[in-house]
PDB file of C-alpha atoms and ligand atoms in Angstrom:
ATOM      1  CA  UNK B   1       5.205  13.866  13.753  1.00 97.00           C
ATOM      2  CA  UNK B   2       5.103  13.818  10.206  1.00 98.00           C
ATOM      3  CA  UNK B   3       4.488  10.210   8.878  1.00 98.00           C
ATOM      4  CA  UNK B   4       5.069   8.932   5.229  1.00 98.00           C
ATOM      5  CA  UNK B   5       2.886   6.439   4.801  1.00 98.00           C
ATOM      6  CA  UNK B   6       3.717   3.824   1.586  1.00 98.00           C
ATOM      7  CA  UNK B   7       1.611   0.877   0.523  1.00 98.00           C
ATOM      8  CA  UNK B   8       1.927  -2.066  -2.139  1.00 98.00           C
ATOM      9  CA  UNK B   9       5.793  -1.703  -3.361  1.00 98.00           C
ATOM     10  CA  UNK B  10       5.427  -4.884  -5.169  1.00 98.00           C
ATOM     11  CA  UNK B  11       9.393  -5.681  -5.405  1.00 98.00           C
ATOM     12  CA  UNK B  12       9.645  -2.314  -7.675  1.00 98.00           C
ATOM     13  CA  UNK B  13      12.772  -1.588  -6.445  1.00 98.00           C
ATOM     14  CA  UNK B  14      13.037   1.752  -8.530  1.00 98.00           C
ATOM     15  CA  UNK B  15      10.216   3.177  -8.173  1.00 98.00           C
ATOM     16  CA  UNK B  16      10.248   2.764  -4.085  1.00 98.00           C
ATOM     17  CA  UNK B  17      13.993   4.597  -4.312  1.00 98.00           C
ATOM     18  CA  UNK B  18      11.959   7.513  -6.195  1.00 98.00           C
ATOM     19  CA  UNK B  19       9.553   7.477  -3.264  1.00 98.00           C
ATOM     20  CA  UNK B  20      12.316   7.245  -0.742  1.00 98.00           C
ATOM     21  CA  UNK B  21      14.243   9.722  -2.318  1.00 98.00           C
ATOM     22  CA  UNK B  22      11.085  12.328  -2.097  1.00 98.00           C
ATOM     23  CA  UNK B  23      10.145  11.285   1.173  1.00 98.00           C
ATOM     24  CA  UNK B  24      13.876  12.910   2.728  1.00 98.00           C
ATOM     25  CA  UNK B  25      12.911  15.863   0.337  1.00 98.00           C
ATOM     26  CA  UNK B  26       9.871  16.557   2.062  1.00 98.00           C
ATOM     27  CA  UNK B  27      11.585  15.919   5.488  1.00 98.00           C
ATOM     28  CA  UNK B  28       9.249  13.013   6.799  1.00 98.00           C
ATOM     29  CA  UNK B  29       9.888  12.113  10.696  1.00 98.00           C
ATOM     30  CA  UNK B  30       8.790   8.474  10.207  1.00 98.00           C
ATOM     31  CA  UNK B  31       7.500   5.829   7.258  1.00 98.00           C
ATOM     32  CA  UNK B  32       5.024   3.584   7.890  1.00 98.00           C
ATOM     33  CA  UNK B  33       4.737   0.687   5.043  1.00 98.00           C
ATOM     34  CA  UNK B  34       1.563  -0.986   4.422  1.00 98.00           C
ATOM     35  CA  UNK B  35       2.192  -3.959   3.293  1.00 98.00           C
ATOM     36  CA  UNK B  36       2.494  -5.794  -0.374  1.00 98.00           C
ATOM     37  CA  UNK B  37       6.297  -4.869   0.035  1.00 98.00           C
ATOM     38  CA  UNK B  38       6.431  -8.578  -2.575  1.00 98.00           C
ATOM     39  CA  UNK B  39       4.716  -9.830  -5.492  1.00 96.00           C
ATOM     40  CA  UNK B  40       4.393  -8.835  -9.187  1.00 97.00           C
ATOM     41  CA  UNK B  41       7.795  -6.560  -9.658  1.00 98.00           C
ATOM     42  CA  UNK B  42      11.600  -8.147  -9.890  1.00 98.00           C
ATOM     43  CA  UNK B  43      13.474  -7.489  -7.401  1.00 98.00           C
ATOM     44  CA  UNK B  44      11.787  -8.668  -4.352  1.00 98.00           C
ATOM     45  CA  UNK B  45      14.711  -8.889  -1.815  1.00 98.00           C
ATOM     46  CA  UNK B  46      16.559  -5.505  -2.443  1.00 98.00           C
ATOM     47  CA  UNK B  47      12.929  -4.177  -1.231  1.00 98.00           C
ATOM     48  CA  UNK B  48      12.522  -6.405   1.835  1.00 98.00           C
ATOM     49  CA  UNK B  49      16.089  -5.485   2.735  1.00 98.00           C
ATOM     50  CA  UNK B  50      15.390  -1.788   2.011  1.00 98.00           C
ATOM     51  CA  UNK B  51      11.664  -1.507   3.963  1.00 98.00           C
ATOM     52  CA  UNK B  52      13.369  -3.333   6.978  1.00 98.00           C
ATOM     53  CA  UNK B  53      15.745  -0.814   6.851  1.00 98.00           C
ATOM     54  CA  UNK B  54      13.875   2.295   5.937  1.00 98.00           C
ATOM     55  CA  UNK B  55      10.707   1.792   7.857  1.00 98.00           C
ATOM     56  CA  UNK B  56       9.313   2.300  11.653  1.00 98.00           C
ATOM     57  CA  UNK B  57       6.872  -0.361  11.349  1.00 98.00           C
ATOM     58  CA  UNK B  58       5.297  -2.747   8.328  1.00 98.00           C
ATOM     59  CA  UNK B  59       1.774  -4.500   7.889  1.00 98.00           C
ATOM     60  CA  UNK B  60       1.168  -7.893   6.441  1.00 98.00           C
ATOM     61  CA  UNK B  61       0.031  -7.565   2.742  1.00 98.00           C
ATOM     62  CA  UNK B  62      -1.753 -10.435   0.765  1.00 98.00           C
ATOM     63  CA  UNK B  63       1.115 -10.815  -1.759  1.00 98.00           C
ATOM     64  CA  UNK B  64       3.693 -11.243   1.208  1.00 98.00           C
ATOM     65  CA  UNK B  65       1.374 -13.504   3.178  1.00 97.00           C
ATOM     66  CA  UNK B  66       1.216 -16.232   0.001  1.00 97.00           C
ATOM     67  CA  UNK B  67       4.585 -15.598  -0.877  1.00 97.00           C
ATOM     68  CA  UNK B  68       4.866 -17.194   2.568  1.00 97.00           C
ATOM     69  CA  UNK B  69       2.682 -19.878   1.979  1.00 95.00           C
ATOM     70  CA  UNK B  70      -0.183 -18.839   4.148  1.00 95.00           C
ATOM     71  CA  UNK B  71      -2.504 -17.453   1.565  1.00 91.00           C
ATOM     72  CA  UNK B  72      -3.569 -20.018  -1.018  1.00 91.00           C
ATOM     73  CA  UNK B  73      -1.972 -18.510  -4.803  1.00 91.00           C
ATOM     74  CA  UNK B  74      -5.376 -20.080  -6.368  1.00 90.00           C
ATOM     75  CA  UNK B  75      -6.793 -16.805  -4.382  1.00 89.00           C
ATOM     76  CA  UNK B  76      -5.033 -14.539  -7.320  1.00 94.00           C
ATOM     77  CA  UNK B  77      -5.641 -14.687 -11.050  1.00 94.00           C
ATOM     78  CA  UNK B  78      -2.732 -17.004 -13.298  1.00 96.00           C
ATOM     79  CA  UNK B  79      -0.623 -13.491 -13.277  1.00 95.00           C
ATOM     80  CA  UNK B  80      -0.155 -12.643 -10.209  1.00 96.00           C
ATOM     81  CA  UNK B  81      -0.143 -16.285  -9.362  1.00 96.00           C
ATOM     82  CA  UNK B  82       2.803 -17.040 -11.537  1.00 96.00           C
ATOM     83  CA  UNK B  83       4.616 -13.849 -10.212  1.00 96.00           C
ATOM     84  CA  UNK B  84       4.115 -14.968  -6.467  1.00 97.00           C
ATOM     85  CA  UNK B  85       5.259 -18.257  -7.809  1.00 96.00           C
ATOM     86  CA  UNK B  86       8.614 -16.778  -8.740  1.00 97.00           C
ATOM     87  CA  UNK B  87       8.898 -14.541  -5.843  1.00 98.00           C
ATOM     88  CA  UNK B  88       8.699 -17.485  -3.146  1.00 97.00           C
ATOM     89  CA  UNK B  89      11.755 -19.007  -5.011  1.00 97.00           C
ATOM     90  CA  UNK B  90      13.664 -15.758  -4.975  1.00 98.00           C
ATOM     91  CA  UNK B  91      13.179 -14.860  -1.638  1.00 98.00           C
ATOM     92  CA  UNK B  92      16.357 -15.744   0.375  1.00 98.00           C
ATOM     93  CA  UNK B  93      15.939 -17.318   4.114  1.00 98.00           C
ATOM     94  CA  UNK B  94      16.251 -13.969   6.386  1.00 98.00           C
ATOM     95  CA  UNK B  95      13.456 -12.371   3.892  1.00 98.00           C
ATOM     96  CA  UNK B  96      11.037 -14.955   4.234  1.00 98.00           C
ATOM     97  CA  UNK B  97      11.439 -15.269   8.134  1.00 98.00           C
ATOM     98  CA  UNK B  98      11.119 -11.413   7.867  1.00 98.00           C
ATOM     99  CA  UNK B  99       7.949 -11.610   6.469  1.00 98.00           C
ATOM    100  CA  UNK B 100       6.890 -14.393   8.685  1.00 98.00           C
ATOM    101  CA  UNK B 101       6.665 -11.998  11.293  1.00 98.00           C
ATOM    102  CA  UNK B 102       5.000  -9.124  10.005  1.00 98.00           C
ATOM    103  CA  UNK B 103       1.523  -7.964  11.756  1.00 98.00           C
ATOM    104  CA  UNK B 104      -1.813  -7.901  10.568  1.00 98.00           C
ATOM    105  CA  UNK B 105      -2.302  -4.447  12.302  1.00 98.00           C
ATOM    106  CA  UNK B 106      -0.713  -1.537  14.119  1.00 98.00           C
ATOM    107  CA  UNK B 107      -1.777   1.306  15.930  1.00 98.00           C
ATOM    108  CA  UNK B 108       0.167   4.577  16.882  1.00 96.00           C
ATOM    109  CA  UNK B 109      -1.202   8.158  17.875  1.00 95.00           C
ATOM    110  CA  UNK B 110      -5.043   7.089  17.712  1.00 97.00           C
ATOM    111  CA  UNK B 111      -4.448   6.019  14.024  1.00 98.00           C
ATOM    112  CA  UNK B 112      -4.601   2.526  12.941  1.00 98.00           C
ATOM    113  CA  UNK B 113      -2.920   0.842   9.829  1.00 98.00           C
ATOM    114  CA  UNK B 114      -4.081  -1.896   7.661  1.00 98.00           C
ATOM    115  CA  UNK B 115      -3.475  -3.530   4.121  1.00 98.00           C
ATOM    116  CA  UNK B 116      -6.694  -4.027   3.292  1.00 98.00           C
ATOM    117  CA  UNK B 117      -9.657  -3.369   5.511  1.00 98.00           C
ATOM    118  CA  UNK B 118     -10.357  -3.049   9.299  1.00 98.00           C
ATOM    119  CA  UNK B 119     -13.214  -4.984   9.506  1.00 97.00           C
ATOM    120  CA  UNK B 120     -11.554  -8.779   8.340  1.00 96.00           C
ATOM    121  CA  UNK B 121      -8.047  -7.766   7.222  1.00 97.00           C
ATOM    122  CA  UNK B 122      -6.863 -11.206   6.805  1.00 96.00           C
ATOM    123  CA  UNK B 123      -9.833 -11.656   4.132  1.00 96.00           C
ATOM    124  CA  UNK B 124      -8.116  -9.176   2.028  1.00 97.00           C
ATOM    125  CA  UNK B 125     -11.408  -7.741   0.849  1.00 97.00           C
ATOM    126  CA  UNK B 126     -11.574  -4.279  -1.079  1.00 97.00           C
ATOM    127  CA  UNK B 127     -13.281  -0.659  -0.247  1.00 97.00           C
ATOM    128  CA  UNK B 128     -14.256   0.985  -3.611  1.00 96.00           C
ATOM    129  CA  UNK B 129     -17.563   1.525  -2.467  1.00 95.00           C
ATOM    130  CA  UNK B 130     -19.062   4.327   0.359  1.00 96.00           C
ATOM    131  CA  UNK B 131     -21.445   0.914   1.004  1.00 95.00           C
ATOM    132  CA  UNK B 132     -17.789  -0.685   2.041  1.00 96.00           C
ATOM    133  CA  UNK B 133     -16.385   1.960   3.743  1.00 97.00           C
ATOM    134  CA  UNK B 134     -19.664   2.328   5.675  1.00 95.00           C
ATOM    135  CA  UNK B 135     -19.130  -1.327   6.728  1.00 95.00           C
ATOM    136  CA  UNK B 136     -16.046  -0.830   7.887  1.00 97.00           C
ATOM    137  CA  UNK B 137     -15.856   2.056   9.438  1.00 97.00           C
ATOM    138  CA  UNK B 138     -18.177   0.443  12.356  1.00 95.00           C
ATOM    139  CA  UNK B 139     -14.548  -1.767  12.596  1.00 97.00           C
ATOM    140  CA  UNK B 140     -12.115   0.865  14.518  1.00 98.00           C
ATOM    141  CA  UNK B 141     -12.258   3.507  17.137  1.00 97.00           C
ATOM    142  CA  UNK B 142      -9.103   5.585  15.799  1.00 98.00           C
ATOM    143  CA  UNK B 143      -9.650   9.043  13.977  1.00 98.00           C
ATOM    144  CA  UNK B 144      -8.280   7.359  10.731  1.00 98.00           C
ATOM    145  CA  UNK B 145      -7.655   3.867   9.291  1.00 98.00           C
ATOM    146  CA  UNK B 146      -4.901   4.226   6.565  1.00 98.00           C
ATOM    147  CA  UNK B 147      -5.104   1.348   4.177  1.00 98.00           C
ATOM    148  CA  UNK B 148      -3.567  -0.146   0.817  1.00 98.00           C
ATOM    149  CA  UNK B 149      -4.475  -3.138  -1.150  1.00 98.00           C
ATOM    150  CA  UNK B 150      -6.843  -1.611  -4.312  1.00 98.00           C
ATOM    151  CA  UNK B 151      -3.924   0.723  -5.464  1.00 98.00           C
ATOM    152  CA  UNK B 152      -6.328   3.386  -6.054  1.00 97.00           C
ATOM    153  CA  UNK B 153      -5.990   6.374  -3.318  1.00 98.00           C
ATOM    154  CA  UNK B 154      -9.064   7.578  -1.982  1.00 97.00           C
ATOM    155  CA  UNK B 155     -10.304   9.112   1.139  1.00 98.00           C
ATOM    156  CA  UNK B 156     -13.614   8.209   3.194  1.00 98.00           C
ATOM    157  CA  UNK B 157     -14.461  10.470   5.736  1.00 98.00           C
ATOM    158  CA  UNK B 158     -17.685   9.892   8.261  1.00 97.00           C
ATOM    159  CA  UNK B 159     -19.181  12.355  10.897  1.00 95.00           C
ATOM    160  CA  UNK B 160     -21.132  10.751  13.442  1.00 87.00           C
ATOM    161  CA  UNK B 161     -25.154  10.398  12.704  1.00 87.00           C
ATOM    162  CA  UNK B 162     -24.149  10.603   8.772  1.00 90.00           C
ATOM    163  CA  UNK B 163     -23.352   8.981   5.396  1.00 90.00           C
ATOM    164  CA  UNK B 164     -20.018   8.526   4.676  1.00 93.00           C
ATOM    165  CA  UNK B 165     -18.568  10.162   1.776  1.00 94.00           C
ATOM    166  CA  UNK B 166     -15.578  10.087  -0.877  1.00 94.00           C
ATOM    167  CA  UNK B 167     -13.865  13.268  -0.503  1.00 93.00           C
ATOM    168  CA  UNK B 168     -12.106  13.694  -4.269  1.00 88.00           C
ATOM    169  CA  UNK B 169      -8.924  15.712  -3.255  1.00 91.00           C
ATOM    170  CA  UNK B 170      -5.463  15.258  -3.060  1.00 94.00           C
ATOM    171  CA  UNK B 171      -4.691  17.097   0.165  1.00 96.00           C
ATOM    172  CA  UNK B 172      -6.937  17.513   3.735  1.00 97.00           C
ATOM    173  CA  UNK B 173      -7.241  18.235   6.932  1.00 97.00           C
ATOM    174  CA  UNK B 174      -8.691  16.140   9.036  1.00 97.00           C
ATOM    175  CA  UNK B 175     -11.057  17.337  11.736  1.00 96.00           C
ATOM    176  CA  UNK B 176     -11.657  16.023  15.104  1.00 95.00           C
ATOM    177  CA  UNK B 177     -15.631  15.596  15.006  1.00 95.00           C
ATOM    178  CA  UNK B 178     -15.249  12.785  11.647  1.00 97.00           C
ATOM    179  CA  UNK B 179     -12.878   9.855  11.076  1.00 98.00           C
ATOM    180  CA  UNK B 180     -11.495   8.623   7.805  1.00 98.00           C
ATOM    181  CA  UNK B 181     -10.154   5.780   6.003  1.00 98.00           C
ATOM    182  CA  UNK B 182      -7.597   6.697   3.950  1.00 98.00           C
ATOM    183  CA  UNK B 183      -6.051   4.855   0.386  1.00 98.00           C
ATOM    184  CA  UNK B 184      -2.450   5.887  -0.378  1.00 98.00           C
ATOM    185  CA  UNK B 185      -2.567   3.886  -2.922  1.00 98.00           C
ATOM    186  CA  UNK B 186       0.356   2.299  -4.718  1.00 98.00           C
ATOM    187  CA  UNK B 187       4.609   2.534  -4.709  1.00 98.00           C
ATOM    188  CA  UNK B 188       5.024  -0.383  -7.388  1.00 98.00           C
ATOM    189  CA  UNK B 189       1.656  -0.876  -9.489  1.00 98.00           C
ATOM    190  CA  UNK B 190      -0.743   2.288  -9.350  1.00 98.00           C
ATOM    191  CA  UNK B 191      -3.994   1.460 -10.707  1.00 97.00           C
ATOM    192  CA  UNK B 192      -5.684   4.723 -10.794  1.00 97.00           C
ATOM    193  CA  UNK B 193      -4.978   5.470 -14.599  1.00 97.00           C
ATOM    194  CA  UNK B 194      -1.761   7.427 -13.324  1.00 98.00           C
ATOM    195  CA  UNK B 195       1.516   5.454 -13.954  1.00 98.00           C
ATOM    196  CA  UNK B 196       3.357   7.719 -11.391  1.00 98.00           C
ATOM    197  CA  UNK B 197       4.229   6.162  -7.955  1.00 98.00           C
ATOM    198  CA  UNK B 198       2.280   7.091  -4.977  1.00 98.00           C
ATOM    199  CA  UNK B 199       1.861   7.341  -1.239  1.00 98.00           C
ATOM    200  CA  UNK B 200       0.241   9.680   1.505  1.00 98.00           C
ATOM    201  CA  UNK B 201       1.901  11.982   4.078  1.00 98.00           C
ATOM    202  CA  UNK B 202       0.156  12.822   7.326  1.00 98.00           C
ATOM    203  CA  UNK B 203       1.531  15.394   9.564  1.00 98.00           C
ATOM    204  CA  UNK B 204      -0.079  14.762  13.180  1.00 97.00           C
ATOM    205  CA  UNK B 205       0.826  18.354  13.959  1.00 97.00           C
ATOM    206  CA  UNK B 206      -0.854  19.847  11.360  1.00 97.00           C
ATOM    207  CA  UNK B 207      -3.611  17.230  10.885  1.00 97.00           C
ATOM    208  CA  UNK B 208      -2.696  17.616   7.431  1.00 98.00           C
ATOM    209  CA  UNK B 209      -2.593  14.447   5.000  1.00 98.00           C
ATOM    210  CA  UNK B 210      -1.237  14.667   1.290  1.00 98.00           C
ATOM    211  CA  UNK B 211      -1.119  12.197  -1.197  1.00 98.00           C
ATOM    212  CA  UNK B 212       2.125  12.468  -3.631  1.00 98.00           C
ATOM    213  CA  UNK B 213       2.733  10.968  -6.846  1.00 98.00           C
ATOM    214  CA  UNK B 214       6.190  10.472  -7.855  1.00 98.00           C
ATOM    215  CA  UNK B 215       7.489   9.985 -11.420  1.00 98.00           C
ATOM    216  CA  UNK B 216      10.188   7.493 -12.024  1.00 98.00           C
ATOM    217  CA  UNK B 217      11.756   5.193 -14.748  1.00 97.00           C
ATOM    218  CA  UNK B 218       9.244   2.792 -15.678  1.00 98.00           C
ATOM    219  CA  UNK B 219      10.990   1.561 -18.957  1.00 98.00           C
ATOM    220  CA  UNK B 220      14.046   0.229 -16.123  1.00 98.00           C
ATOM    221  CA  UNK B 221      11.653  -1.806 -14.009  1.00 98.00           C
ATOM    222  CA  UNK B 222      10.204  -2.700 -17.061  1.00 98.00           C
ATOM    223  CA  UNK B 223      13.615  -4.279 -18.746  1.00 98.00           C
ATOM    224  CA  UNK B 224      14.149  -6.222 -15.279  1.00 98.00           C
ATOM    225  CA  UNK B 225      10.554  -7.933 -15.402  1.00 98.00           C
ATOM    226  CA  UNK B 226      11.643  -8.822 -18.676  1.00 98.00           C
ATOM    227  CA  UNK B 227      14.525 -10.314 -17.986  1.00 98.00           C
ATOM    228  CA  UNK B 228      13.242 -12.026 -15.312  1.00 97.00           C
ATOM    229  CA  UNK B 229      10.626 -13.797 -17.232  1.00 97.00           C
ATOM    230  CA  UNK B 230       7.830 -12.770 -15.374  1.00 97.00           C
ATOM    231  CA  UNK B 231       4.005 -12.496 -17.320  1.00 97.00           C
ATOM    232  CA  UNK B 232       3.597  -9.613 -20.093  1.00 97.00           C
ATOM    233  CA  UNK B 233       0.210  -8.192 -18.794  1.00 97.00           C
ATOM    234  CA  UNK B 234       2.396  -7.070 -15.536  1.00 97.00           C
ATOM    235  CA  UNK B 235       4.854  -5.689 -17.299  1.00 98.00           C
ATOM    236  CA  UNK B 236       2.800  -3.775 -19.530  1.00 97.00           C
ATOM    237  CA  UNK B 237       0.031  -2.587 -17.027  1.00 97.00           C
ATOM    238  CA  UNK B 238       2.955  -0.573 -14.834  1.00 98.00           C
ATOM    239  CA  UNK B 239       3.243   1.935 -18.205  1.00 97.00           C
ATOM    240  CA  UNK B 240      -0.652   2.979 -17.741  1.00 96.00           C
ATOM    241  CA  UNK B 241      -0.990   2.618 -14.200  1.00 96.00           C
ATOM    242  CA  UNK B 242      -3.919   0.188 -14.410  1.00 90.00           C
TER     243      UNK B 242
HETATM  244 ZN1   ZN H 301      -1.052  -4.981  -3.684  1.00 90.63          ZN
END
C-alpha cells in the first residue's frame, strides 16, 4: 500500500490542490492527513470539505482543536491567535462538527500517526531535538510514528541499545531492526526555509518513504489572505517558507 501522508494544510486551499494533484501523479493507494487541516490560511472550509473527501483517515491538529474551542487561543502568539479567531467564525456548522470528531491518534499496518508527538499528543509539544525524539520514542511500539506540527520534515530513526539519530535525507528505507519518527512537514506553511509545499510518501511494499516538495502559486493564496484581512507576518512568512 502506498500511503501519502500530508500534515498542517492550514486552510491553503491552493497549495493542498498542488499536493493533491501530485499525489494522483505519483499513483498513491491511500492519504493519510495529519492534522492542522485549519488555521492561518483563507479558505478554511473548501479544505475541510476537500480532506473529508480526499482522505482515508485524519488526526486532530492544535489549530483545529482551538478552532473548536478546546484549546485555549492564549496558547498561540497574537498571529495565529487572530487567524484562529477568524477561522472559528468562518467555519460553517457541518465543518466544525467535523472537526469535533477527529482523533487524537490512529494506527494502521504497525504504523502510528500523530500531529504532534506520541508521548502527550494533546500537549502539542515539539521534536526538534534527538533529546525529544529520544523521549518519545519510549511512547509507541509501531515501526514508525509519522508526525506534523513543527513544519520542518525530519526523520529520527533508533536501533535498539542505541542513540537515536537525525537521518538528513529526503528518501529511505526503513529497516525492520530500528523504528522512526517521521516529519512530513508542511502542505500550507513550510517552515524549513523552502516555500514549496510538502508531504511524505511511504510505500509499505517497498518500505520506502519519500518526502516531496511541491511548487505552487504562492502570490494567489497570498491575494486571498489579503483580502481576507488576516495578519501581514502570515501572509508574508508563506513566500520564504519560515
Ligand atoms: Zn501546524
Amino acid at each position: 500500500m502506498k500511503y501519502a501522508i500530508i500534515s498542517d494544510i492550514h486552510s491553503n486551499l491552493n497549495a493542498f490542490e498542488h499536493v493533491l494533484k501530485r499525489i494522483e501523479e505519483i499513483e498513491c493507494d491511500k492519504i493519510i492527513c495529519l492534522g492542522d487541516i485549519v488555521g492561518y490560511g483563507p479558505f478554511p472550509n473548501e479544505c475541510c470539505n476537500l480532506v473529508q473527501k480526499q482522505s482515508e483517515f485524519c488526526i486532530m491538529g492544535n489549530h483545529d482543536h482551538a478552532a473548536i474551542g478546546l484549546t485555549s487561543t492564549t496558547y498561540f502568539n497574537q498571529y495565529a491567535r487572530t487567524a484562529i479567531e477568524w477561522t472559528s467564525a468562518e467555519l460553517n456548522d457541518g465543518n466544525l462538527e467535523f472537526l469535533r470528531h477527529l482523533p487524537v491518534q490512529e494506527e494502521i499496518e504497525n504504523l502510528l500517526f500523530v500531529h504532534a508527538t506520541p508521548r502527550k499528543p494533546l500537549e502539542w509539544n515539539y521534536i526538534f531535538s534527538l533529546y525529544e525524539a529520544h523521549r518519545n520514542f519510549e511512547h509507541f511500539e509501531q515501526h514508525a510514528c509519522f508526525i506534523g506540527h513543527s513544519h520542518v520534515p525530519a526523520i529520527f530513526m533508533h536501533e535498539e541499545g542505541e542513540i537515536p539519530s537525525l537521518e538528513q535525507t529526503e528518501k529511505i528505507w526503513l529497516v525492520s531492526n530500528a523504528r522512526y519518527i517521521i516529519n512530513v512537514g508542511s502542505v500550507g506553511q513550510p517552515r524549513d526555509n523552502d516555500p514549496r509545499a510538502s508531504f511524505g510518501v511511504f510505500d509499505t511494499d517497498t518500505g520506502l518513504f519519500e518526502l516531496e516538495r511541491v511548487n505552487y502559486d504562492v502570490q494567489k493564496t497570498q491575494k486571498a489572505m489579503s483580502e481576507k484581512n488576516l495578519p501581514l507576518y502570515l501572509i508574508e512568512r508563506i513566500a520564504h517558507g519560515r
